[in-house]
XYZ file of C-alpha atoms in Angstrom:
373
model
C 152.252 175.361 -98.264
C 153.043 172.169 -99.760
C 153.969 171.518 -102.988
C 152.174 170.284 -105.516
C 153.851 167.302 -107.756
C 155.150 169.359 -110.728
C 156.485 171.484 -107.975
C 158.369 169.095 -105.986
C 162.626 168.733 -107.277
C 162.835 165.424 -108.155
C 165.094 162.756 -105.910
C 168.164 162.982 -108.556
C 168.023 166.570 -108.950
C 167.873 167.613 -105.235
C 170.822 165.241 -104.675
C 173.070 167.256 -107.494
C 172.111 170.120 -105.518
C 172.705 169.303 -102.620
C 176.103 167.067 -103.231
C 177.713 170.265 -104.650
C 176.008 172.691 -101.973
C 178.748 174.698 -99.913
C 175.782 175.382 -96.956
C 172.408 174.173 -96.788
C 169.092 175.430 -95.179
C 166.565 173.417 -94.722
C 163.376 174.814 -93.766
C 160.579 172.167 -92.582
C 156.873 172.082 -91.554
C 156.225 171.443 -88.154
C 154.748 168.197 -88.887
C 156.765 164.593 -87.441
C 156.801 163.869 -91.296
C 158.654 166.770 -92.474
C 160.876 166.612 -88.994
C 161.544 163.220 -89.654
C 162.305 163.726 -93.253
C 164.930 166.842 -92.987
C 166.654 164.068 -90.037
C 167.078 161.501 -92.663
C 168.684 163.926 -95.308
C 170.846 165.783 -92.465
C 172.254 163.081 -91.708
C 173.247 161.586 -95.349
C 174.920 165.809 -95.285
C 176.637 164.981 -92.051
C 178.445 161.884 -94.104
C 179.471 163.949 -96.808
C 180.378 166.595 -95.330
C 178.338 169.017 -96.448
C 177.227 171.864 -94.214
C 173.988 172.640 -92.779
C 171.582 173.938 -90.581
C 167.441 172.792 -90.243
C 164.564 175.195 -88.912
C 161.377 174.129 -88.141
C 159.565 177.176 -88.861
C 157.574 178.831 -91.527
C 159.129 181.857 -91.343
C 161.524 182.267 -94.510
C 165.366 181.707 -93.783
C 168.096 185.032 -94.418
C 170.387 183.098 -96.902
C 174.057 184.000 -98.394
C 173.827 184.278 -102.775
C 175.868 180.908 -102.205
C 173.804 178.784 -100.047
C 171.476 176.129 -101.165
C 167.556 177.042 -99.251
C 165.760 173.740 -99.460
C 162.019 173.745 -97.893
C 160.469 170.314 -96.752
C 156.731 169.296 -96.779
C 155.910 173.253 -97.962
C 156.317 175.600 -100.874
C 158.721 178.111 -101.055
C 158.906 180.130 -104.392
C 162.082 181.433 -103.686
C 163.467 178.075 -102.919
C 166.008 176.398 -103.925
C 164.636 173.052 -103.806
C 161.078 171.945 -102.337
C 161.048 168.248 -101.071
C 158.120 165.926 -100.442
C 158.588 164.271 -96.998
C 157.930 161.253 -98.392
C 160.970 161.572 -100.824
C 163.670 161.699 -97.761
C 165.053 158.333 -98.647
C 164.907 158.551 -102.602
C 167.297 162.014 -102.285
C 169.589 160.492 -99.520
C 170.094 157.235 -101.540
C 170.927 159.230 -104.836
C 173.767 160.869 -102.557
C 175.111 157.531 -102.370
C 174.213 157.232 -98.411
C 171.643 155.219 -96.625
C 168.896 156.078 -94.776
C 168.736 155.405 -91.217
C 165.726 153.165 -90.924
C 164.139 153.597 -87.930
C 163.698 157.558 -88.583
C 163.054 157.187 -92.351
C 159.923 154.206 -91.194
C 159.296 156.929 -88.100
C 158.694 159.654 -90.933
C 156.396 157.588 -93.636
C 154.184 156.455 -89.782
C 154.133 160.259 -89.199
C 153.153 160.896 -93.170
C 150.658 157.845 -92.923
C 151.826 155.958 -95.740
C 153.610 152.626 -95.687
C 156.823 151.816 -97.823
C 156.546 147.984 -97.889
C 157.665 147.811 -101.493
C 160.592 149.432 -100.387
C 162.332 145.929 -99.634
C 165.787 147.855 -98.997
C 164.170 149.689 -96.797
C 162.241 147.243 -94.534
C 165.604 144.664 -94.861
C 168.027 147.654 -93.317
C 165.277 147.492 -90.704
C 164.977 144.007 -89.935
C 168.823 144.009 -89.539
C 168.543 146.725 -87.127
C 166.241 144.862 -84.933
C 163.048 146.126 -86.202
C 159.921 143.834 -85.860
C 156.540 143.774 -85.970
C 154.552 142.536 -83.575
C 151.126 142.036 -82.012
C 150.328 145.621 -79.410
C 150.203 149.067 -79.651
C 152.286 151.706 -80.891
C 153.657 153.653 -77.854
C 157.384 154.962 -77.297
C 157.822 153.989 -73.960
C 157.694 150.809 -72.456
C 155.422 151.786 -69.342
C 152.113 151.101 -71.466
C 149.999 152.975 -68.868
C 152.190 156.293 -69.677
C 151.990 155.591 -73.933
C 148.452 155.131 -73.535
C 147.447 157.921 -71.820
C 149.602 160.217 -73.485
C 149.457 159.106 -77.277
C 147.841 161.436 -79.936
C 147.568 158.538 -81.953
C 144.324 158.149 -80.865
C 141.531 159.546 -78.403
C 139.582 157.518 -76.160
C 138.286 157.767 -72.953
C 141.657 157.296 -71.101
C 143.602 159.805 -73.236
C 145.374 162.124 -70.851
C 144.264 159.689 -67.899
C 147.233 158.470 -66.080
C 145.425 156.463 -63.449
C 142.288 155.337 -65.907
C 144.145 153.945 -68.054
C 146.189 151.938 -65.054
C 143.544 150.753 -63.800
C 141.867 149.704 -67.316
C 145.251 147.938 -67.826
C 144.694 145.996 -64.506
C 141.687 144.725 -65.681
C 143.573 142.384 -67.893
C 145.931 140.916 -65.448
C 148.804 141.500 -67.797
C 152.247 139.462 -66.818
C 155.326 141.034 -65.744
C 156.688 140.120 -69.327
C 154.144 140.817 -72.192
C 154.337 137.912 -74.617
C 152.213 137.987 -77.997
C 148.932 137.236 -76.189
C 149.380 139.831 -73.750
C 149.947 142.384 -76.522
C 146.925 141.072 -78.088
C 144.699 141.641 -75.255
C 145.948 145.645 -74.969
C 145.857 146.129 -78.540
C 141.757 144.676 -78.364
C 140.930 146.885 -75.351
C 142.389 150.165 -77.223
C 140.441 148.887 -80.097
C 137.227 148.811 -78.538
C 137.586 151.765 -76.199
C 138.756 154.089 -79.013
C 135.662 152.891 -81.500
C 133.173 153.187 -78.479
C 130.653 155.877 -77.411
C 131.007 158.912 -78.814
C 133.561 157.673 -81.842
C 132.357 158.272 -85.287
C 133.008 155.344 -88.001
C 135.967 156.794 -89.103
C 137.701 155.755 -85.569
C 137.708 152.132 -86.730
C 140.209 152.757 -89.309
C 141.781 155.591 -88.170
C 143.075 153.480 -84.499
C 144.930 151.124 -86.885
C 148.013 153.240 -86.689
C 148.010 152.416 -82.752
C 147.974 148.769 -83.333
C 150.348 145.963 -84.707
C 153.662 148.093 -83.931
C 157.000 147.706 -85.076
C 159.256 147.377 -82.028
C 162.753 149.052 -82.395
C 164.797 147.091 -79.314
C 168.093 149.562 -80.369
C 166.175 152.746 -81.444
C 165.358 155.602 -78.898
C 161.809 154.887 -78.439
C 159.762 151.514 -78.089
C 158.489 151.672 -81.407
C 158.513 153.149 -84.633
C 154.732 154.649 -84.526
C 155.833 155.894 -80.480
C 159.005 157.594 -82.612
C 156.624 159.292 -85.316
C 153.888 160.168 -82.418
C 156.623 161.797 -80.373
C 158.692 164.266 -83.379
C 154.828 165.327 -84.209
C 153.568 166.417 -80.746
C 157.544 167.741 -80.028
C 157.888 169.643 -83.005
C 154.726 171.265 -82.383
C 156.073 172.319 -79.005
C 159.863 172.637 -79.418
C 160.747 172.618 -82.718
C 164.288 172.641 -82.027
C 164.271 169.422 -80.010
C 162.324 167.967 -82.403
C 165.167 168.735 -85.252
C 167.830 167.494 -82.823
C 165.525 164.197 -82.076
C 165.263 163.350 -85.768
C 169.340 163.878 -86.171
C 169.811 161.323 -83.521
C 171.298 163.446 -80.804
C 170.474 162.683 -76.831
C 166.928 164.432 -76.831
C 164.795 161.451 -75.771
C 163.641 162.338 -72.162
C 163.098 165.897 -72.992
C 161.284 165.025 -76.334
C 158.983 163.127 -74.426
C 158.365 165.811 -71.895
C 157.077 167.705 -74.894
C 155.026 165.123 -75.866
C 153.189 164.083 -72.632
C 152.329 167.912 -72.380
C 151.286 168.117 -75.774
C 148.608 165.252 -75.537
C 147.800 166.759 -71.995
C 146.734 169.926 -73.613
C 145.228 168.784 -76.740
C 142.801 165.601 -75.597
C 141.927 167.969 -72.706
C 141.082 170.999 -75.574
C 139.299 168.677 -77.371
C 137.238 167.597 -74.542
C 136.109 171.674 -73.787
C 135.818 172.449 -77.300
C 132.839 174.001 -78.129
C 131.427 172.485 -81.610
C 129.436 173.233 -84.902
C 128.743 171.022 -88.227
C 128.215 172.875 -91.794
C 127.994 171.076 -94.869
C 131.045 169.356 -94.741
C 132.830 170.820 -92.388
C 133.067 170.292 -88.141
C 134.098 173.304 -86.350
C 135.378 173.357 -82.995
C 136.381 176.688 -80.777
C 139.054 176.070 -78.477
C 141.184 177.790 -75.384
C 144.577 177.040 -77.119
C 146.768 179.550 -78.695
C 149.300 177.087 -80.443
C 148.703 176.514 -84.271
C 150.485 173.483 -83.781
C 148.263 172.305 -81.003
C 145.456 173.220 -82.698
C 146.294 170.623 -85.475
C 146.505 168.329 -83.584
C 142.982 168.873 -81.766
C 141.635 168.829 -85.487
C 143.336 165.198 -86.738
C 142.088 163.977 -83.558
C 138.797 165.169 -83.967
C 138.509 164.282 -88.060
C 140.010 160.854 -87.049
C 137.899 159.865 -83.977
C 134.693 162.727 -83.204
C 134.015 164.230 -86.488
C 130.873 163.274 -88.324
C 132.037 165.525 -90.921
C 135.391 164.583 -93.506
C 136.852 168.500 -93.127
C 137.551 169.816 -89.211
C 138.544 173.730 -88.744
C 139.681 174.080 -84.910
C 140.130 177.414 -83.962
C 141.658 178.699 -80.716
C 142.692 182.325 -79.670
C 144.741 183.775 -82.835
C 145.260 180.629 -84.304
C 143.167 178.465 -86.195
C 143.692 174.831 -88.038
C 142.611 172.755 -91.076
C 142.521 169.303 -91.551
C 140.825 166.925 -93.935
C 140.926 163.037 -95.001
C 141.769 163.999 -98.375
C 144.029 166.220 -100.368
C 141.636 169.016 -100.669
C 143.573 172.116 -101.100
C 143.429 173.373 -97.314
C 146.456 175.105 -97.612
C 144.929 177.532 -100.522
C 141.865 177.825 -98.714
C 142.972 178.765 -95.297
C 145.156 181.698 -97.194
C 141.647 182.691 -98.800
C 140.275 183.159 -95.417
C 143.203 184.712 -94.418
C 142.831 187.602 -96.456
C 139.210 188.410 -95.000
C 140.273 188.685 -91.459
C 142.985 191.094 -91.808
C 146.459 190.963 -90.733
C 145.969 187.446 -91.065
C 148.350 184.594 -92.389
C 148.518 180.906 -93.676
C 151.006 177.768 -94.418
C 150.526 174.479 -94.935
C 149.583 171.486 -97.136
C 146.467 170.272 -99.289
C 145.698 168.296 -96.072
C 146.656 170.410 -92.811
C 147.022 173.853 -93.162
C 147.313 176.471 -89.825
C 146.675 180.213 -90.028
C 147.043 182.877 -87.318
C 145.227 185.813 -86.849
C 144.426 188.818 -84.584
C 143.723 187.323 -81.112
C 140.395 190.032 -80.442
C 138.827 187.928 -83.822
C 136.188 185.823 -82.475
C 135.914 182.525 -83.747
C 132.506 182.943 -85.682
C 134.217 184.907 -87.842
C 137.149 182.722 -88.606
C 134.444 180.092 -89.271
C 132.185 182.340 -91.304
C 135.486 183.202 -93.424
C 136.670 179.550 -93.918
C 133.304 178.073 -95.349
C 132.534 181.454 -97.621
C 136.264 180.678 -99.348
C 134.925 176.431 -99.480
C 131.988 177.058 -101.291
């Protein structure tokens, strides 16, 4: 689960920790936040020196008396340190190294918060080659293939190779896409993701598609393709997600794991079966994957729900997301305890549980609105 604020180690004391550390084991959620996060402070430990090893799992780490356990967008009482993603580059910079840019902007896309105070931040950038432009946020530069397969958003051509080819013809784009060109993708995405059955919430929610930073020397096209891609691949390989974030040569593999990712999850999403409560949009699904599963549910808060809370659940797996920090993470582990040999993990804003697979999903609906009353 993820910490709360008085639980989180603060930047300088994770770095003293972590300086004089002789191993370390990081533990992260298997969100593209957290991934991204334990990449940026690996790497600052590859500079000094310092020994480690990163896991995305929840499943607690077997550690030596003399090893340093650090957990990453969770809570681990028995943990050594417990870091916000979103403090990645505050820890790595009180080690005396800096962040790489492109992964620490790819983690704050994937946490959906923006760091433009940060002016060392966004300088490094610029001198890297980062810039924003007019477009959409996609990490590969066939625009037909980062359409169809971004869980950025969900619109009719999600998952639709050839629709969205042919919706791209339509505009009679050039052979080189100058700022107009960009323009005109970035309108059609717009309107196609806001259209029919999209809730209100789908206006603001398809602004992380649109007015991308390109990264001309980073692995992917841009840095909201990079976040998009570490979130759907550490859903489905966490360990080429960890290697991804580190910078090693993952890139056509990672995306592999993300075109089958948004495959299975716009098409889940599509089937799902559906229910509103007071508050709260359930959906039953035929996926197994907690990781999947949360990704069916952002989709569906972000561009389907009518409601602000979304509970997908799939076969021995279930997820929670929300717009808000609303204590998911507690409230799945409530619910978790009424349907047996049953577990949770989490944050206050996407939490995953898995259960029995012969529990029907009524119940694991039932369950999760009598613990949100």
């Amino acid at each position: 689960m993820s910490p709360s604020p008085a639980e989180q180690t603060p930047a300088a004391e994770a770095a003293a920790v972590l300086r004089e550390a002789t191993f370390v084991r990081l533990r992260v959620h298997t969100s593209g936040a957290a991934v991204a996060a334990a990449g940026v402070v690996g790497r600052a430990l590859e500079t000094l020196d310092v020994p480690f090893r990163i896991r995305a799992t929840d499943t607690p780490d077997t550690a030596a008396h003399d090893d340093v356990a650090a957990v990453v967008g969770m809570s681990d009482a028995d943990a050594d340190l417990e870091l916000d993603p979103r403090d990645a580059v505050a820890v790595v910079r009180e080690l005396g190294v800096d962040p790489d840019p492109v992964v620490a902007l790819a983690g704050f896309h994937a946490a959906g918060v923006s760091p433009a105070d940060d002016t060392a931040l966004t300088d490094a950038a610029t001198d890297a080659g980062v810039e924003s432009r007019p477009g959409v946020a996609v990490p590969t530069g066939d625009l037909a293939d980062g359409l169809a397969h971004s869980t950025l958003v969900h619109a009719p051509f999600s998952a639709d190779t050839e629709r969205t080819q042919a919706e791209l013809a339509e505009l009679a784009l050039p052979a080189e896409l100058g700022a107009d060109a960009h323009r005109r993708v970035a309108s059609l995405v717009a309107l196609d993701a806001t259209g029919g059955e999209a809730t209100p919430r789908a206006a603001t929610a398809v602004e992380r598609l649109l007015q991308p930073d390109e990264t001309p020397n980073g692995p992917f096209a841009t840095v909201g393709g990079f976040a998009d891609v570490l979130d759907a691949t550490v859903r489905e390989t966490p360990g080429l997600a960890v290697a991804l974030a580190l910078g090693h040569d993952a890139r056509d593999a990672a995306l592999d794991a993300w075109r089958e990712h948004a495959q299975a999850t716009h098409a889940a999403l599509r089937a799902a079966t559906t229910g509103r409560y007071e508050s709260l949009y359930a959906l039953s699904c035929d996926l197994s994957s907690p990781g999947r599963l949360a990704t069916v549910a952002r989709l569906a808060r972000d561009f389907r729900s009518p409601e602000p809370t979304v509970l997908a659940v799939g076969t021995g797996a279930a997820a929670l997301v929300s717009t808000g920090s609303a204590g998911l993470d507690e409230q799945l582990a409530a619910a978790a305890t009424e349907l047996g040999d049953a577990s949770a993990t989490g944050s206050p804003t996407e939490a995953t549980m898995r259960f029995d697979p012969s529990v029907e999903p009524k119940s694991v609906v039932t369950a999760v609105r009598e613990v949100r009353r």
